[in-house]
mmCIF file with all atom_site columns, C-alpha atoms and ligand atoms in Angstrom:
data_model
loop_
_atom_site.group_PDB
_atom_site.id
_atom_site.type_symbol
_atom_site.label_atom_id
_atom_site.label_alt_id
_atom_site.label_comp_id
_atom_site.label_asym_id
_atom_site.label_entity_id
_atom_site.label_seq_id
_atom_site.pdbx_PDB_ins_code
_atom_site.Cartn_x
_atom_site.Cartn_y
_atom_site.Cartn_z
_atom_site.occupancy
_atom_site.B_iso_or_equiv
_atom_site.pdbx_formal_charge
_atom_site.auth_seq_id
_atom_site.auth_comp_id
_atom_site.auth_asym_id
_atom_site.auth_atom_id
_atom_site.pdbx_PDB_model_num
ATOM   1   C  CA  . MET A 1 1   ? 27.337 -10.924 28.524 1.00 89.00 ? 1   MET A CA  1
ATOM   2   C  CA  . GLY A 1 2   ? 26.339 -14.235 26.961 1.00 97.00 ? 2   GLY A CA  1
ATOM   3   C  CA  . THR A 1 3   ? 24.210 -16.850 28.663 1.00 98.00 ? 3   THR A CA  1
ATOM   4   C  CA  . LEU A 1 4   ? 23.515 -20.552 28.245 1.00 98.00 ? 4   LEU A CA  1
ATOM   5   C  CA  . GLU A 1 5   ? 20.023 -21.888 28.973 1.00 98.00 ? 5   GLU A CA  1
ATOM   6   C  CA  . ILE A 1 6   ? 19.168 -25.588 28.809 1.00 98.00 ? 6   ILE A CA  1
ATOM   7   C  CA  . ILE A 1 7   ? 15.686 -27.065 28.592 1.00 98.00 ? 7   ILE A CA  1
ATOM   8   C  CA  . CYS A 1 8   ? 15.849 -30.808 29.273 1.00 98.00 ? 8   CYS A CA  1
ATOM   9   C  CA  . GLY A 1 9   ? 13.700 -33.748 30.297 1.00 97.00 ? 9   GLY A CA  1
ATOM   10  C  CA  . PRO A 1 10  ? 12.299 -37.010 28.896 1.00 96.00 ? 10  PRO A CA  1
ATOM   11  C  CA  . MET A 1 11  ? 10.310 -37.403 25.697 1.00 93.00 ? 11  MET A CA  1
ATOM   12  C  CA  . PHE A 1 12  ? 6.863  -35.791 25.688 1.00 93.00 ? 12  PHE A CA  1
ATOM   13  C  CA  . SER A 1 13  ? 7.777  -33.286 28.404 1.00 96.00 ? 13  SER A CA  1
ATOM   14  C  CA  . GLY A 1 14  ? 7.270  -30.243 26.169 1.00 94.00 ? 14  GLY A CA  1
ATOM   15  C  CA  . LYS A 1 15  ? 10.916 -29.296 25.592 1.00 95.00 ? 15  LYS A CA  1
ATOM   16  C  CA  . SER A 1 16  ? 10.379 -28.132 22.019 1.00 92.00 ? 16  SER A CA  1
ATOM   17  C  CA  . GLU A 1 17  ? 7.244  -26.186 23.066 1.00 92.00 ? 17  GLU A CA  1
ATOM   18  C  CA  . GLU A 1 18  ? 9.270  -24.376 25.735 1.00 96.00 ? 18  GLU A CA  1
ATOM   19  C  CA  . LEU A 1 19  ? 12.109 -23.663 23.290 1.00 96.00 ? 19  LEU A CA  1
ATOM   20  C  CA  . ILE A 1 20  ? 9.627  -22.348 20.715 1.00 94.00 ? 20  ILE A CA  1
ATOM   21  C  CA  . ARG A 1 21  ? 7.933  -20.185 23.391 1.00 94.00 ? 21  ARG A CA  1
ATOM   22  C  CA  . ARG A 1 22  ? 11.231 -18.544 24.391 1.00 96.00 ? 22  ARG A CA  1
ATOM   23  C  CA  . LEU A 1 23  ? 12.353 -18.049 20.790 1.00 95.00 ? 23  LEU A CA  1
ATOM   24  C  CA  . GLN A 1 24  ? 8.981  -16.678 19.727 1.00 92.00 ? 24  GLN A CA  1
ATOM   25  C  CA  . ARG A 1 25  ? 9.336  -13.953 22.375 1.00 94.00 ? 25  ARG A CA  1
ATOM   26  C  CA  . THR A 1 26  ? 12.756 -12.933 20.998 1.00 95.00 ? 26  THR A CA  1
ATOM   27  C  CA  . LEU A 1 27  ? 11.252 -12.784 17.497 1.00 92.00 ? 27  LEU A CA  1
ATOM   28  C  CA  . TYR A 1 28  ? 8.391  -10.548 18.709 1.00 92.00 ? 28  TYR A CA  1
ATOM   29  C  CA  . ALA A 1 29  ? 11.026 -8.301  20.297 1.00 96.00 ? 29  ALA A CA  1
ATOM   30  C  CA  . LYS A 1 30  ? 12.765 -8.117  16.879 1.00 96.00 ? 30  LYS A CA  1
ATOM   31  C  CA  . GLN A 1 31  ? 15.946 -9.601  18.282 1.00 97.00 ? 31  GLN A CA  1
ATOM   32  C  CA  . ASN A 1 32  ? 18.294 -11.147 15.769 1.00 97.00 ? 32  ASN A CA  1
ATOM   33  C  CA  . THR A 1 33  ? 17.561 -14.846 16.339 1.00 96.00 ? 33  THR A CA  1
ATOM   34  C  CA  . ILE A 1 34  ? 18.732 -17.982 14.570 1.00 96.00 ? 34  ILE A CA  1
ATOM   35  C  CA  . ILE A 1 35  ? 17.515 -21.531 15.188 1.00 95.00 ? 35  ILE A CA  1
ATOM   36  C  CA  . PHE A 1 36  ? 19.355 -24.780 14.433 1.00 94.00 ? 36  PHE A CA  1
ATOM   37  C  CA  . THR A 1 37  ? 18.262 -28.399 14.383 1.00 92.00 ? 37  THR A CA  1
ATOM   38  C  CA  . PRO A 1 38  ? 20.417 -31.492 13.748 1.00 91.00 ? 38  PRO A CA  1
ATOM   39  C  CA  . SER A 1 39  ? 19.385 -33.013 10.422 1.00 85.00 ? 39  SER A CA  1
ATOM   40  C  CA  . ILE A 1 40  ? 19.190 -36.461 12.091 1.00 66.00 ? 40  ILE A CA  1
ATOM   41  C  CA  . ASP A 1 41  ? 15.897 -35.422 13.735 1.00 53.00 ? 41  ASP A CA  1
ATOM   42  C  CA  . THR A 1 42  ? 13.433 -37.077 11.389 1.00 56.00 ? 42  THR A CA  1
ATOM   43  C  CA  . ARG A 1 43  ? 10.438 -35.462 13.068 1.00 56.00 ? 43  ARG A CA  1
ATOM   44  C  CA  . CYS A 1 44  ? 11.216 -32.039 11.669 1.00 51.00 ? 44  CYS A CA  1
ATOM   45  C  CA  . GLU A 1 45  ? 10.323 -31.185 8.143  1.00 52.00 ? 45  GLU A CA  1
ATOM   46  C  CA  . GLU A 1 46  ? 13.029 -29.416 6.246  1.00 61.00 ? 46  GLU A CA  1
ATOM   47  C  CA  . ASN A 1 47  ? 14.140 -26.282 8.056  1.00 72.00 ? 47  ASN A CA  1
ATOM   48  C  CA  . THR A 1 48  ? 11.533 -26.165 10.790 1.00 76.00 ? 48  THR A CA  1
ATOM   49  C  CA  . ILE A 1 49  ? 11.383 -27.212 14.423 1.00 76.00 ? 49  ILE A CA  1
ATOM   50  C  CA  . THR A 1 50  ? 8.015  -28.601 15.353 1.00 72.00 ? 50  THR A CA  1
ATOM   51  C  CA  . SER A 1 51  ? 6.595  -29.295 18.766 1.00 65.00 ? 51  SER A CA  1
ATOM   52  C  CA  . HIS A 1 52  ? 4.287  -32.246 19.366 1.00 67.00 ? 52  HIS A CA  1
ATOM   53  C  CA  . ASN A 1 53  ? 1.370  -29.823 19.437 1.00 68.00 ? 53  ASN A CA  1
ATOM   54  C  CA  . GLY A 1 54  ? 2.142  -28.668 15.914 1.00 67.00 ? 54  GLY A CA  1
ATOM   55  C  CA  . ARG A 1 55  ? 3.624  -25.201 16.443 1.00 73.00 ? 55  ARG A CA  1
ATOM   56  C  CA  . ASN A 1 56  ? 6.699  -24.611 14.356 1.00 77.00 ? 56  ASN A CA  1
ATOM   57  C  CA  . LEU A 1 57  ? 9.525  -22.183 13.683 1.00 84.00 ? 57  LEU A CA  1
ATOM   58  C  CA  . LYS A 1 58  ? 11.926 -21.947 10.762 1.00 87.00 ? 58  LYS A CA  1
ATOM   59  C  CA  . ALA A 1 59  ? 15.283 -23.558 11.539 1.00 91.00 ? 59  ALA A CA  1
ATOM   60  C  CA  . VAL A 1 60  ? 18.565 -24.270 9.803  1.00 92.00 ? 60  VAL A CA  1
ATOM   61  C  CA  . SER A 1 61  ? 19.385 -27.995 9.500  1.00 91.00 ? 61  SER A CA  1
ATOM   62  C  CA  . ILE A 1 62  ? 22.964 -28.818 10.458 1.00 92.00 ? 62  ILE A CA  1
ATOM   63  C  CA  . GLN A 1 63  ? 25.040 -31.996 10.207 1.00 90.00 ? 63  GLN A CA  1
ATOM   64  C  CA  . ASN A 1 64  ? 27.496 -30.910 12.905 1.00 92.00 ? 64  ASN A CA  1
ATOM   65  C  CA  . SER A 1 65  ? 28.040 -28.088 15.381 1.00 95.00 ? 65  SER A CA  1
ATOM   66  C  CA  . SER A 1 66  ? 30.752 -26.252 13.483 1.00 95.00 ? 66  SER A CA  1
ATOM   67  C  CA  . GLU A 1 67  ? 28.239 -25.471 10.715 1.00 94.00 ? 67  GLU A CA  1
ATOM   68  C  CA  . MET A 1 68  ? 26.527 -23.087 13.147 1.00 96.00 ? 68  MET A CA  1
ATOM   69  C  CA  . LEU A 1 69  ? 29.513 -20.745 13.023 1.00 96.00 ? 69  LEU A CA  1
ATOM   70  C  CA  . LYS A 1 70  ? 28.871 -20.048 9.315  1.00 96.00 ? 70  LYS A CA  1
ATOM   71  C  CA  . TYR A 1 71  ? 25.462 -18.559 10.163 1.00 96.00 ? 71  TYR A CA  1
ATOM   72  C  CA  . ILE A 1 72  ? 26.369 -16.588 13.292 1.00 97.00 ? 72  ILE A CA  1
ATOM   73  C  CA  . ASP A 1 73  ? 27.764 -13.074 12.993 1.00 96.00 ? 73  ASP A CA  1
ATOM   74  C  CA  . LYS A 1 74  ? 28.111 -9.869  15.016 1.00 96.00 ? 74  LYS A CA  1
ATOM   75  C  CA  . GLN A 1 75  ? 24.411 -9.077  14.585 1.00 97.00 ? 75  GLN A CA  1
ATOM   76  C  CA  . THR A 1 76  ? 23.212 -12.411 16.005 1.00 97.00 ? 76  THR A CA  1
ATOM   77  C  CA  . GLN A 1 77  ? 21.745 -11.971 19.489 1.00 98.00 ? 77  GLN A CA  1
ATOM   78  C  CA  . VAL A 1 78  ? 19.945 -15.252 20.211 1.00 98.00 ? 78  VAL A CA  1
ATOM   79  C  CA  . VAL A 1 79  ? 20.807 -18.808 19.128 1.00 98.00 ? 79  VAL A CA  1
ATOM   80  C  CA  . GLY A 1 80  ? 18.300 -21.652 19.598 1.00 97.00 ? 80  GLY A CA  1
ATOM   81  C  CA  . ILE A 1 81  ? 19.282 -25.326 19.225 1.00 97.00 ? 81  ILE A CA  1
ATOM   82  C  CA  . ASP A 1 82  ? 16.708 -28.126 19.310 1.00 95.00 ? 82  ASP A CA  1
ATOM   83  C  CA  . GLU A 1 83  ? 17.521 -31.826 19.940 1.00 93.00 ? 83  GLU A CA  1
ATOM   84  C  CA  . VAL A 1 84  ? 21.008 -30.826 21.084 1.00 96.00 ? 84  VAL A CA  1
ATOM   85  C  CA  . GLN A 1 85  ? 21.684 -34.418 22.287 1.00 95.00 ? 85  GLN A CA  1
ATOM   86  C  CA  . PHE A 1 86  ? 22.211 -35.453 18.647 1.00 93.00 ? 86  PHE A CA  1
ATOM   87  C  CA  . LEU A 1 87  ? 25.166 -33.081 18.179 1.00 94.00 ? 87  LEU A CA  1
ATOM   88  C  CA  . GLY A 1 88  ? 28.506 -34.718 18.954 1.00 89.00 ? 88  GLY A CA  1
ATOM   89  C  CA  . GLY A 1 89  ? 32.198 -33.943 18.706 1.00 85.00 ? 89  GLY A CA  1
ATOM   90  C  CA  . ASP A 1 90  ? 33.215 -30.460 19.750 1.00 95.00 ? 90  ASP A CA  1
ATOM   91  C  CA  . THR A 1 91  ? 29.677 -29.242 20.451 1.00 97.00 ? 91  THR A CA  1
ATOM   92  C  CA  . VAL A 1 92  ? 30.442 -28.074 23.997 1.00 98.00 ? 92  VAL A CA  1
ATOM   93  C  CA  . GLU A 1 93  ? 33.449 -25.990 22.877 1.00 98.00 ? 93  GLU A CA  1
ATOM   94  C  CA  . ILE A 1 94  ? 31.504 -24.477 19.972 1.00 98.00 ? 94  ILE A CA  1
ATOM   95  C  CA  . ILE A 1 95  ? 28.454 -23.607 22.078 1.00 98.00 ? 95  ILE A CA  1
ATOM   96  C  CA  . MET A 1 96  ? 30.657 -22.028 24.771 1.00 98.00 ? 96  MET A CA  1
ATOM   97  C  CA  . SER A 1 97  ? 32.531 -20.012 22.134 1.00 98.00 ? 97  SER A CA  1
ATOM   98  C  CA  . ILE A 1 98  ? 29.158 -18.634 20.941 1.00 98.00 ? 98  ILE A CA  1
ATOM   99  C  CA  . VAL A 1 99  ? 28.155 -17.826 24.548 1.00 98.00 ? 99  VAL A CA  1
ATOM   100 C  CA  . ASN A 1 100 ? 31.514 -16.109 25.064 1.00 98.00 ? 100 ASN A CA  1
ATOM   101 C  CA  . GLN A 1 101 ? 30.800 -13.888 22.053 1.00 97.00 ? 101 GLN A CA  1
ATOM   102 C  CA  . GLY A 1 102 ? 28.036 -12.393 24.206 1.00 98.00 ? 102 GLY A CA  1
ATOM   103 C  CA  . LYS A 1 103 ? 25.072 -14.265 22.738 1.00 98.00 ? 103 LYS A CA  1
ATOM   104 C  CA  . ARG A 1 104 ? 22.085 -15.859 24.443 1.00 98.00 ? 104 ARG A CA  1
ATOM   105 C  CA  . VAL A 1 105 ? 22.118 -19.579 23.599 1.00 98.00 ? 105 VAL A CA  1
ATOM   106 C  CA  . ILE A 1 106 ? 19.050 -21.704 24.382 1.00 98.00 ? 106 ILE A CA  1
ATOM   107 C  CA  . CYS A 1 107 ? 19.333 -25.487 23.908 1.00 98.00 ? 107 CYS A CA  1
ATOM   108 C  CA  . ALA A 1 108 ? 16.603 -28.110 24.237 1.00 97.00 ? 108 ALA A CA  1
ATOM   109 C  CA  . GLY A 1 109 ? 17.270 -31.832 24.445 1.00 96.00 ? 109 GLY A CA  1
ATOM   110 C  CA  . LEU A 1 110 ? 16.922 -35.165 26.181 1.00 96.00 ? 110 LEU A CA  1
ATOM   111 C  CA  . ASP A 1 111 ? 19.041 -35.348 29.340 1.00 96.00 ? 111 ASP A CA  1
ATOM   112 C  CA  . LYS A 1 112 ? 18.922 -39.177 29.498 1.00 95.00 ? 112 LYS A CA  1
ATOM   113 C  CA  . ASN A 1 113 ? 19.061 -41.808 26.759 1.00 94.00 ? 113 ASN A CA  1
ATOM   114 C  CA  . PHE A 1 114 ? 16.899 -44.957 26.813 1.00 94.00 ? 114 PHE A CA  1
ATOM   115 C  CA  . LYS A 1 115 ? 19.562 -46.646 28.976 1.00 94.00 ? 115 LYS A CA  1
ATOM   116 C  CA  . GLY A 1 116 ? 18.861 -44.123 31.704 1.00 94.00 ? 116 GLY A CA  1
ATOM   117 C  CA  . GLU A 1 117 ? 22.314 -42.543 31.316 1.00 95.00 ? 117 GLU A CA  1
ATOM   118 C  CA  . GLY A 1 118 ? 23.352 -38.998 30.408 1.00 95.00 ? 118 GLY A CA  1
ATOM   119 C  CA  . PHE A 1 119 ? 22.752 -38.361 26.706 1.00 95.00 ? 119 PHE A CA  1
ATOM   120 C  CA  . GLY A 1 120 ? 25.817 -37.260 24.717 1.00 95.00 ? 120 GLY A CA  1
ATOM   121 C  CA  . VAL A 1 121 ? 26.949 -33.698 25.392 1.00 96.00 ? 121 VAL A CA  1
ATOM   122 C  CA  . VAL A 1 122 ? 23.897 -32.760 27.496 1.00 97.00 ? 122 VAL A CA  1
ATOM   123 C  CA  . PRO A 1 123 ? 25.340 -33.569 30.965 1.00 97.00 ? 123 PRO A CA  1
ATOM   124 C  CA  . GLU A 1 124 ? 28.347 -31.327 30.301 1.00 97.00 ? 124 GLU A CA  1
ATOM   125 C  CA  . LEU A 1 125 ? 26.154 -28.544 28.957 1.00 98.00 ? 125 LEU A CA  1
ATOM   126 C  CA  . LEU A 1 126 ? 24.010 -28.810 32.110 1.00 98.00 ? 126 LEU A CA  1
ATOM   127 C  CA  . ALA A 1 127 ? 27.121 -28.274 34.214 1.00 98.00 ? 127 ALA A CA  1
ATOM   128 C  CA  . LEU A 1 128 ? 28.130 -25.175 32.232 1.00 98.00 ? 128 LEU A CA  1
ATOM   129 C  CA  . ALA A 1 129 ? 24.636 -23.667 31.909 1.00 98.00 ? 129 ALA A CA  1
ATOM   130 C  CA  . ASP A 1 130 ? 23.573 -20.443 33.640 1.00 98.00 ? 130 ASP A CA  1
ATOM   131 C  CA  . ASN A 1 131 ? 19.970 -21.592 33.756 1.00 98.00 ? 131 ASN A CA  1
ATOM   132 C  CA  . VAL A 1 132 ? 18.462 -25.090 33.611 1.00 98.00 ? 132 VAL A CA  1
ATOM   133 C  CA  . THR A 1 133 ? 14.809 -25.975 33.159 1.00 98.00 ? 133 THR A CA  1
ATOM   134 C  CA  . LYS A 1 134 ? 14.181 -29.637 33.811 1.00 98.00 ? 134 LYS A CA  1
ATOM   135 C  CA  . LEU A 1 135 ? 10.736 -30.648 32.606 1.00 98.00 ? 135 LEU A CA  1
ATOM   136 C  CA  . SER A 1 136 ? 8.926  -33.836 33.498 1.00 97.00 ? 136 SER A CA  1
ATOM   137 C  CA  . SER A 1 137 ? 6.240  -35.813 31.808 1.00 97.00 ? 137 SER A CA  1
ATOM   138 C  CA  . ILE A 1 138 ? 3.540  -38.129 33.161 1.00 97.00 ? 138 ILE A CA  1
ATOM   139 C  CA  . CYS A 1 139 ? 4.344  -41.821 33.684 1.00 98.00 ? 139 CYS A CA  1
ATOM   140 C  CA  . MET A 1 140 ? 2.352  -43.906 31.203 1.00 96.00 ? 140 MET A CA  1
ATOM   141 C  CA  . VAL A 1 141 ? 2.137  -46.762 33.753 1.00 97.00 ? 141 VAL A CA  1
ATOM   142 C  CA  . CYS A 1 142 ? 1.213  -45.125 37.081 1.00 98.00 ? 142 CYS A CA  1
ATOM   143 C  CA  . GLY A 1 143 ? 0.587  -41.432 36.407 1.00 98.00 ? 143 GLY A CA  1
ATOM   144 C  CA  . ASN A 1 144 ? 3.435  -40.128 38.615 1.00 98.00 ? 144 ASN A CA  1
ATOM   145 C  CA  . GLU A 1 145 ? 5.959  -37.525 37.444 1.00 98.00 ? 145 GLU A CA  1
ATOM   146 C  CA  . ALA A 1 146 ? 8.121  -39.087 34.730 1.00 98.00 ? 146 ALA A CA  1
ATOM   147 C  CA  . THR A 1 147 ? 11.771 -38.200 34.190 1.00 97.00 ? 147 THR A CA  1
ATOM   148 C  CA  . TYR A 1 148 ? 12.794 -41.315 32.204 1.00 97.00 ? 148 TYR A CA  1
ATOM   149 C  CA  . THR A 1 149 ? 12.161 -42.303 28.590 1.00 96.00 ? 149 THR A CA  1
ATOM   150 C  CA  . GLN A 1 150 ? 11.225 -45.999 28.345 1.00 97.00 ? 150 GLN A CA  1
ATOM   151 C  CA  . ARG A 1 151 ? 12.134 -47.666 25.081 1.00 95.00 ? 151 ARG A CA  1
ATOM   152 C  CA  . LEU A 1 152 ? 9.830  -50.481 23.986 1.00 95.00 ? 152 LEU A CA  1
ATOM   153 C  CA  . ILE A 1 153 ? 10.592 -53.036 21.288 1.00 93.00 ? 153 ILE A CA  1
ATOM   154 C  CA  . ASP A 1 154 ? 7.493  -54.886 20.120 1.00 91.00 ? 154 ASP A CA  1
ATOM   155 C  CA  . ASP A 1 155 ? 5.819  -53.496 23.288 1.00 92.00 ? 155 ASP A CA  1
ATOM   156 C  CA  . LYS A 1 156 ? 8.413  -55.001 25.673 1.00 94.00 ? 156 LYS A CA  1
ATOM   157 C  CA  . PRO A 1 157 ? 11.095 -53.000 27.561 1.00 95.00 ? 157 PRO A CA  1
ATOM   158 C  CA  . ALA A 1 158 ? 14.295 -52.754 25.546 1.00 94.00 ? 158 ALA A CA  1
ATOM   159 C  CA  . SER A 1 159 ? 17.534 -54.209 26.943 1.00 93.00 ? 159 SER A CA  1
ATOM   160 C  CA  . TYR A 1 160 ? 20.613 -52.132 27.710 1.00 94.00 ? 160 TYR A CA  1
ATOM   161 C  CA  . ASN A 1 161 ? 22.545 -53.590 24.779 1.00 91.00 ? 161 ASN A CA  1
ATOM   162 C  CA  . ASP A 1 162 ? 19.810 -53.430 22.148 1.00 88.00 ? 162 ASP A CA  1
ATOM   163 C  CA  . PRO A 1 163 ? 21.027 -51.637 19.042 1.00 83.00 ? 163 PRO A CA  1
ATOM   164 C  CA  . ILE A 1 164 ? 19.725 -48.129 18.381 1.00 75.00 ? 164 ILE A CA  1
ATOM   165 C  CA  . ILE A 1 165 ? 18.286 -49.142 15.000 1.00 70.00 ? 165 ILE A CA  1
ATOM   166 C  CA  . LEU A 1 166 ? 16.304 -52.385 14.818 1.00 71.00 ? 166 LEU A CA  1
ATOM   167 C  CA  . ILE A 1 167 ? 15.125 -53.584 11.451 1.00 74.00 ? 167 ILE A CA  1
ATOM   168 C  CA  . GLY A 1 168 ? 11.732 -55.258 11.325 1.00 75.00 ? 168 GLY A CA  1
ATOM   169 C  CA  . ALA A 1 169 ? 10.745 -54.532 14.960 1.00 77.00 ? 169 ALA A CA  1
ATOM   170 C  CA  . SER A 1 170 ? 8.397  -51.855 16.174 1.00 83.00 ? 170 SER A CA  1
ATOM   171 C  CA  . ASP A 1 171 ? 10.346 -49.405 18.295 1.00 87.00 ? 171 ASP A CA  1
ATOM   172 C  CA  . SER A 1 172 ? 8.488  -46.948 20.499 1.00 92.00 ? 172 SER A CA  1
ATOM   173 C  CA  . TYR A 1 173 ? 9.115  -44.677 23.478 1.00 94.00 ? 173 TYR A CA  1
ATOM   174 C  CA  . GLU A 1 174 ? 7.047  -43.573 26.444 1.00 95.00 ? 174 GLU A CA  1
ATOM   175 C  CA  . PRO A 1 175 ? 7.666  -41.443 29.530 1.00 96.00 ? 175 PRO A CA  1
ATOM   176 C  CA  . ARG A 1 176 ? 7.947  -43.305 32.837 1.00 97.00 ? 176 ARG A CA  1
ATOM   177 C  CA  . CYS A 1 177 ? 8.807  -42.571 36.475 1.00 98.00 ? 177 CYS A CA  1
ATOM   178 C  CA  . ARG A 1 178 ? 11.887 -44.064 38.141 1.00 96.00 ? 178 ARG A CA  1
ATOM   179 C  CA  . LYS A 1 179 ? 9.828  -46.869 39.698 1.00 97.00 ? 179 LYS A CA  1
ATOM   180 C  CA  . CYS A 1 180 ? 8.187  -47.999 36.452 1.00 97.00 ? 180 CYS A CA  1
ATOM   181 C  CA  . TYR A 1 181 ? 11.233 -47.522 34.214 1.00 97.00 ? 181 TYR A CA  1
ATOM   182 C  CA  . VAL A 1 182 ? 12.675 -50.952 33.267 1.00 96.00 ? 182 VAL A CA  1
ATOM   183 C  CA  . ILE A 1 183 ? 16.120 -51.750 31.851 1.00 94.00 ? 183 ILE A CA  1
ATOM   184 C  CA  . ASP A 1 184 ? 18.005 -55.028 32.083 1.00 87.00 ? 184 ASP A CA  1
ATOM   185 C  CA  . LYS A 1 185 ? 21.754 -54.765 31.926 1.00 76.00 ? 185 LYS A CA  1
ATOM   186 C  CA  . ILE A 1 186 ? 23.082 -58.044 30.561 1.00 62.00 ? 186 ILE A CA  1
HETATM 187 ZN ZN1 . ZN  B 2 .   ? 5.302  -44.868 37.166 1.00 91.95 ? 201 ZN  B ZN1 1
#
């Protein structure tokens, strides 16, 4: 029987570390494991997933979800996907078809975007998952548990309608709690 596990939370909550930990165990157990990462994730070097603490695993870069099907066969037992929020289109259908082939699928990704709303396909995957691990980080302002990712543009909170890519401005992100998270909807 296949299963779907989701590891979610804000930035700097250790999602990739947790994904790597689970996948490393399957590799020790000599299970047939394959790991994917969307090629949009600029943090990863070619064909690896890297946690913030520097551990890494070999991964296959994909442009879209359907590419995964080319690499998965009868022998595949475990499928890991990092930064799943960057996969669009028919990702939910493709992931569920892999689960329904009897495979263990483990996805890690941001559950909320910088606007504080569900990120891409992640909310739907959370609904379909057998097991959800929601990680938190530490609020950079007050030290409470952080479940939001605050976007800062030139050190000021970003607005709801700010474009994703800003040329010439310094864009950064930090974990914050619900009280300290700031967004102005214009
Ligand atoms: Zn706070």
